[in-house]
CSV table of C-alpha atoms in Angstrom, one decimal:
chain,number,residue,atom,x,y,z
A,1,UNK,CA,24.5,-16.8,6.4
A,2,UNK,CA,21.4,-14.6,6.6
A,3,UNK,CA,21.2,-12.2,9.5
A,4,UNK,CA,18.9,-9.5,10.7
A,5,UNK,CA,20.4,-7.3,13.4
A,6,UNK,CA,18.7,-4.9,15.7
A,7,UNK,CA,20.2,-3.1,18.7
A,8,UNK,CA,20.6,-5.8,21.3
A,9,UNK,CA,20.8,-3.4,24.1
A,10,UNK,CA,17.9,-1.3,25.4
A,11,UNK,CA,17.7,2.2,24.1
A,12,UNK,CA,17.0,5.0,26.6
A,13,UNK,CA,15.7,8.2,25.2
A,14,UNK,CA,14.5,11.4,27.0
A,15,UNK,CA,10.8,12.3,26.5
A,16,UNK,CA,10.3,14.7,23.7
A,17,UNK,CA,13.4,13.6,21.8
A,18,UNK,CA,13.5,11.6,18.6
A,19,UNK,CA,14.2,7.9,19.1
A,20,UNK,CA,16.0,6.1,16.2
A,21,UNK,CA,16.1,2.3,16.0
A,22,UNK,CA,18.2,0.4,13.5
A,23,UNK,CA,17.6,-2.8,11.5
A,24,UNK,CA,20.5,-4.1,9.5
A,25,UNK,CA,20.4,-7.2,7.3
A,26,UNK,CA,22.8,-9.3,5.4
A,27,UNK,CA,22.3,-11.9,2.6
A,28,UNK,CA,18.7,-10.9,2.2
A,29,UNK,CA,17.0,-9.1,-0.7
A,30,UNK,CA,13.8,-7.9,0.9
A,31,UNK,CA,10.9,-6.7,-1.2
A,32,UNK,CA,9.2,-5.4,1.9
A,33,UNK,CA,10.2,-4.4,5.4
A,34,UNK,CA,7.8,-4.2,8.3
A,35,UNK,CA,8.0,-2.7,11.8
A,36,UNK,CA,6.1,-4.0,14.7
A,37,UNK,CA,5.6,-2.9,18.3
A,38,UNK,CA,5.4,-5.5,21.2
A,39,UNK,CA,4.4,-4.7,24.7
A,40,UNK,CA,5.2,-7.1,27.6
A,41,UNK,CA,2.8,-10.0,27.7
A,42,UNK,CA,1.2,-9.1,24.4
A,43,UNK,CA,1.6,-10.1,20.7
A,44,UNK,CA,3.4,-7.9,18.2
A,45,UNK,CA,1.3,-5.1,16.6
A,46,UNK,CA,1.9,-4.0,13.0
A,47,UNK,CA,3.1,-0.3,12.6
A,48,UNK,CA,4.5,0.3,9.2
A,49,UNK,CA,5.4,-1.4,5.9
A,50,UNK,CA,7.9,0.0,3.4
A,51,UNK,CA,8.6,-1.4,-0.1
A,52,UNK,CA,12.0,-1.8,-1.6
A,53,UNK,CA,11.4,1.0,-4.1
A,54,UNK,CA,10.3,3.4,-1.3
A,55,UNK,CA,12.9,5.5,0.5
A,56,UNK,CA,10.7,6.7,3.3
A,57,UNK,CA,7.3,6.1,4.9
A,58,UNK,CA,5.5,8.2,7.5
A,59,UNK,CA,2.6,7.7,9.9
A,60,UNK,CA,1.9,10.4,12.4
A,61,UNK,CA,5.0,10.5,14.7
A,62,UNK,CA,6.6,7.5,13.0
A,63,UNK,CA,9.0,7.5,10.1
A,64,UNK,CA,10.7,4.5,8.4
A,65,UNK,CA,13.5,4.7,5.9
A,66,UNK,CA,14.8,1.8,3.8
A,67,UNK,CA,18.2,1.9,2.2
A,68,UNK,CA,18.7,-1.3,0.1
A,69,UNK,CA,22.3,-0.2,-0.7
A,70,UNK,CA,23.3,0.0,2.9
A,71,UNK,CA,21.0,-2.9,3.7
A,72,UNK,CA,19.4,-0.9,6.5
A,73,UNK,CA,16.2,0.4,7.8
A,74,UNK,CA,15.8,3.2,10.4
A,75,UNK,CA,12.7,3.6,12.5
A,76,UNK,CA,12.2,7.0,14.0
A,77,UNK,CA,9.7,8.1,16.7
A,78,UNK,CA,9.6,11.9,16.9
A,79,UNK,CA,8.4,13.8,20.0
A,80,UNK,CA,8.7,10.5,22.0
A,81,UNK,CA,6.5,9.8,24.9
A,82,UNK,CA,6.7,7.3,27.8
A,83,UNK,CA,3.8,5.4,26.2
A,84,UNK,CA,6.2,4.7,23.3
A,85,UNK,CA,8.2,2.4,25.6
A,86,UNK,CA,8.1,-1.1,24.1
A,87,UNK,CA,10.1,-3.6,22.1
A,88,UNK,CA,10.2,-2.8,18.4
A,89,UNK,CA,10.7,-5.6,15.8
A,90,UNK,CA,11.7,-5.4,12.2
A,91,UNK,CA,10.6,-8.1,9.8
A,92,UNK,CA,11.8,-8.8,6.2
A,93,UNK,CA,9.8,-10.3,3.4
A,94,UNK,CA,11.9,-11.3,0.4
A,95,UNK,CA,8.8,-11.8,-1.7
A,96,UNK,CA,9.9,-15.2,-2.8
A,97,UNK,CA,8.0,-17.5,-0.4
A,98,UNK,CA,5.2,-17.3,2.1
A,99,UNK,CA,7.3,-16.2,5.2
A,100,UNK,CA,8.7,-13.2,6.8
A,101,UNK,CA,11.7,-13.2,9.0
A,102,UNK,CA,11.7,-11.2,12.3
A,103,UNK,CA,14.6,-9.5,14.0
A,104,UNK,CA,15.1,-10.0,17.7
A,105,UNK,CA,13.8,-6.6,18.5
A,106,UNK,CA,15.1,-3.5,20.4
A,107,UNK,CA,13.7,-2.5,23.8
A,108,UNK,CA,13.0,1.2,23.9
A,109,UNK,CA,12.6,3.2,27.1
A,110,UNK,CA,11.3,6.7,27.0
A,111,UNK,CA,12.3,8.5,30.2
A,112,UNK,CA,10.0,11.1,31.6
B,1,UNK,CA,-14.2,-7.8,16.3
B,2,UNK,CA,-11.9,-10.0,18.3
B,3,UNK,CA,-9.1,-10.4,15.7
B,4,UNK,CA,-6.8,-13.3,16.6
B,5,UNK,CA,-7.7,-15.3,19.7
B,6,UNK,CA,-5.4,-17.9,21.3
B,7,UNK,CA,-6.5,-20.6,23.7
B,8,UNK,CA,-5.3,-21.3,26.4
B,9,UNK,CA,-3.3,-18.3,27.7
B,10,UNK,CA,-1.2,-20.3,30.1
B,11,UNK,CA,-0.5,-24.0,30.5
B,12,UNK,CA,1.9,-26.2,32.4
B,13,UNK,CA,2.6,-29.7,31.1
B,14,UNK,CA,4.7,-32.6,32.2
B,15,UNK,CA,7.3,-34.0,29.9
B,16,UNK,CA,5.7,-36.5,27.6
B,17,UNK,CA,2.2,-35.1,27.8
B,18,UNK,CA,0.3,-33.9,24.7
B,19,UNK,CA,-1.8,-30.8,24.1
B,20,UNK,CA,-3.3,-28.7,21.4
B,21,UNK,CA,-3.1,-24.9,21.1
B,22,UNK,CA,-6.0,-23.3,19.4
B,23,UNK,CA,-5.9,-20.1,17.2
B,24,UNK,CA,-9.0,-18.5,15.9
B,25,UNK,CA,-9.3,-15.5,13.6
B,26,UNK,CA,-12.5,-13.6,12.6
B,27,UNK,CA,-11.0,-11.5,9.8
B,28,UNK,CA,-11.4,-14.0,7.0
B,29,UNK,CA,-7.7,-14.2,6.5
B,30,UNK,CA,-6.2,-16.8,4.2
B,31,UNK,CA,-2.8,-17.1,5.8
B,32,UNK,CA,-2.1,-18.2,9.3
B,33,UNK,CA,1.1,-18.8,11.2
B,34,UNK,CA,2.5,-20.3,14.4
B,35,UNK,CA,5.6,-18.8,16.0
B,36,UNK,CA,7.5,-19.4,19.2
B,37,UNK,CA,9.3,-16.6,21.0
B,38,UNK,CA,12.2,-17.4,23.3
B,39,UNK,CA,14.5,-14.9,25.1
B,40,UNK,CA,17.3,-13.9,22.9
B,41,UNK,CA,16.0,-15.8,19.9
B,42,UNK,CA,13.2,-13.6,18.6
B,43,UNK,CA,10.1,-14.9,16.8
B,44,UNK,CA,10.7,-18.2,15.0
B,45,UNK,CA,8.2,-19.7,12.5
B,46,UNK,CA,7.0,-23.2,13.4
B,47,UNK,CA,4.4,-24.0,10.8
B,48,UNK,CA,2.1,-22.0,8.6
B,49,UNK,CA,-0.9,-22.3,6.3
B,50,UNK,CA,-1.8,-20.5,3.1
B,51,UNK,CA,-5.4,-21.6,3.1
B,52,UNK,CA,-7.9,-24.0,4.5
B,53,UNK,CA,-6.6,-27.6,4.3
B,54,UNK,CA,-3.0,-26.6,3.7
B,55,UNK,CA,0.0,-26.6,6.0
B,56,UNK,CA,3.7,-26.1,5.5
B,57,UNK,CA,6.9,-26.3,7.7
B,58,UNK,CA,8.6,-23.2,9.0
B,59,UNK,CA,12.0,-22.8,10.5
B,60,UNK,CA,11.5,-25.0,13.6
B,61,UNK,CA,8.8,-27.6,12.9
B,62,UNK,CA,10.2,-30.6,14.7
B,63,UNK,CA,8.1,-31.9,17.6
B,64,UNK,CA,5.0,-30.0,16.4
B,65,UNK,CA,2.0,-30.8,14.1
B,66,UNK,CA,-0.7,-28.5,12.8
B,67,UNK,CA,-4.0,-28.6,11.1
B,68,UNK,CA,-6.2,-26.1,9.3
B,69,UNK,CA,-9.5,-27.9,8.8
B,70,UNK,CA,-11.5,-24.6,8.9
B,71,UNK,CA,-10.4,-21.3,7.4
B,72,UNK,CA,-10.8,-19.5,10.7
B,73,UNK,CA,-8.9,-22.0,12.9
B,74,UNK,CA,-5.3,-23.1,13.0
B,75,UNK,CA,-4.3,-25.8,15.6
B,76,UNK,CA,-0.8,-26.5,16.9
B,77,UNK,CA,-0.2,-29.8,18.5
B,78,UNK,CA,2.5,-31.1,20.7
B,79,UNK,CA,2.4,-34.9,20.7
B,80,UNK,CA,5.0,-35.6,23.4
B,81,UNK,CA,6.0,-32.4,25.2
B,82,UNK,CA,9.7,-31.7,26.0
B,83,UNK,CA,11.3,-29.1,28.3
B,84,UNK,CA,12.8,-27.5,25.2
B,85,UNK,CA,9.3,-26.6,24.0
B,86,UNK,CA,8.8,-24.3,27.0
B,87,UNK,CA,8.1,-21.0,25.2
B,88,UNK,CA,5.6,-18.4,24.4
B,89,UNK,CA,3.6,-19.4,21.3
B,90,UNK,CA,2.1,-16.7,19.0
B,91,UNK,CA,-0.4,-17.2,16.3
B,92,UNK,CA,-0.8,-14.7,13.5
B,93,UNK,CA,-2.9,-14.3,10.4
B,94,UNK,CA,-2.8,-12.1,7.3
B,95,UNK,CA,-5.1,-11.4,4.4
B,96,UNK,CA,-2.6,-12.6,1.8
B,97,UNK,CA,1.1,-12.6,1.8
B,98,UNK,CA,2.8,-10.0,-0.4
B,99,UNK,CA,3.2,-6.8,1.5
B,100,UNK,CA,0.5,-7.6,4.0
B,101,UNK,CA,0.8,-7.1,7.8
B,102,UNK,CA,0.4,-10.0,10.2
B,103,UNK,CA,-2.1,-9.7,13.0
B,104,UNK,CA,-1.0,-11.5,16.2
B,105,UNK,CA,-2.8,-13.0,19.1
B,106,UNK,CA,-1.6,-12.4,22.7
B,107,UNK,CA,0.2,-15.7,23.0
B,108,UNK,CA,0.1,-18.9,25.0
B,109,UNK,CA,2.7,-19.2,27.7
B,110,UNK,CA,3.6,-22.9,27.9
B,111,UNK,CA,5.9,-24.5,30.5
B,112,UNK,CA,7.0,-28.1,30.2
B,113,UNK,CA,8.3,-29.6,33.5
């Protein structure tokens, strides 16, 4: 069956360190992979998109990698800040229909 | 520029009541989506629309109906609410589909007693 797996437990990272979140998938062949941020009581907010033929994408302190062989994407936040504390969702788009599939998200806590 | 606006933000219903959730977007997006988010389940697609006058079923469509009479609005209806429909409902829109981000509203928190 198809699965998207993100760290189910919260991730606690010391301020200033790099936070790394993982998104693993099985039985999907995504053409695109997206990362979103969700704060409590708010809707998800788009952060980054990476295509299957791209290995890495950067935006300011954010970096996403995409390894279609390992079926994994890593999401990095460098020089993390308490304001980066949120839940981060990955989402897969296989490019075959009009839907994307979301992972359940990982809660990130940046400790001051 | 408001983006995606959902109405209402909170609602409590009794089992068997009906209601309509409204989603409005001002970005001229073609695609619109309704999701529900439950603890431990993540975001699940209920219905979606690829343009004015179109609708399609998502992963969990049972018990819901939708309409897209105008491009900027996407309505989600519950004809006979059940406690299992207690959830947070999110609407999203996107310009097209391939490789496009979705823009979300801030949700409607619905409790069915």
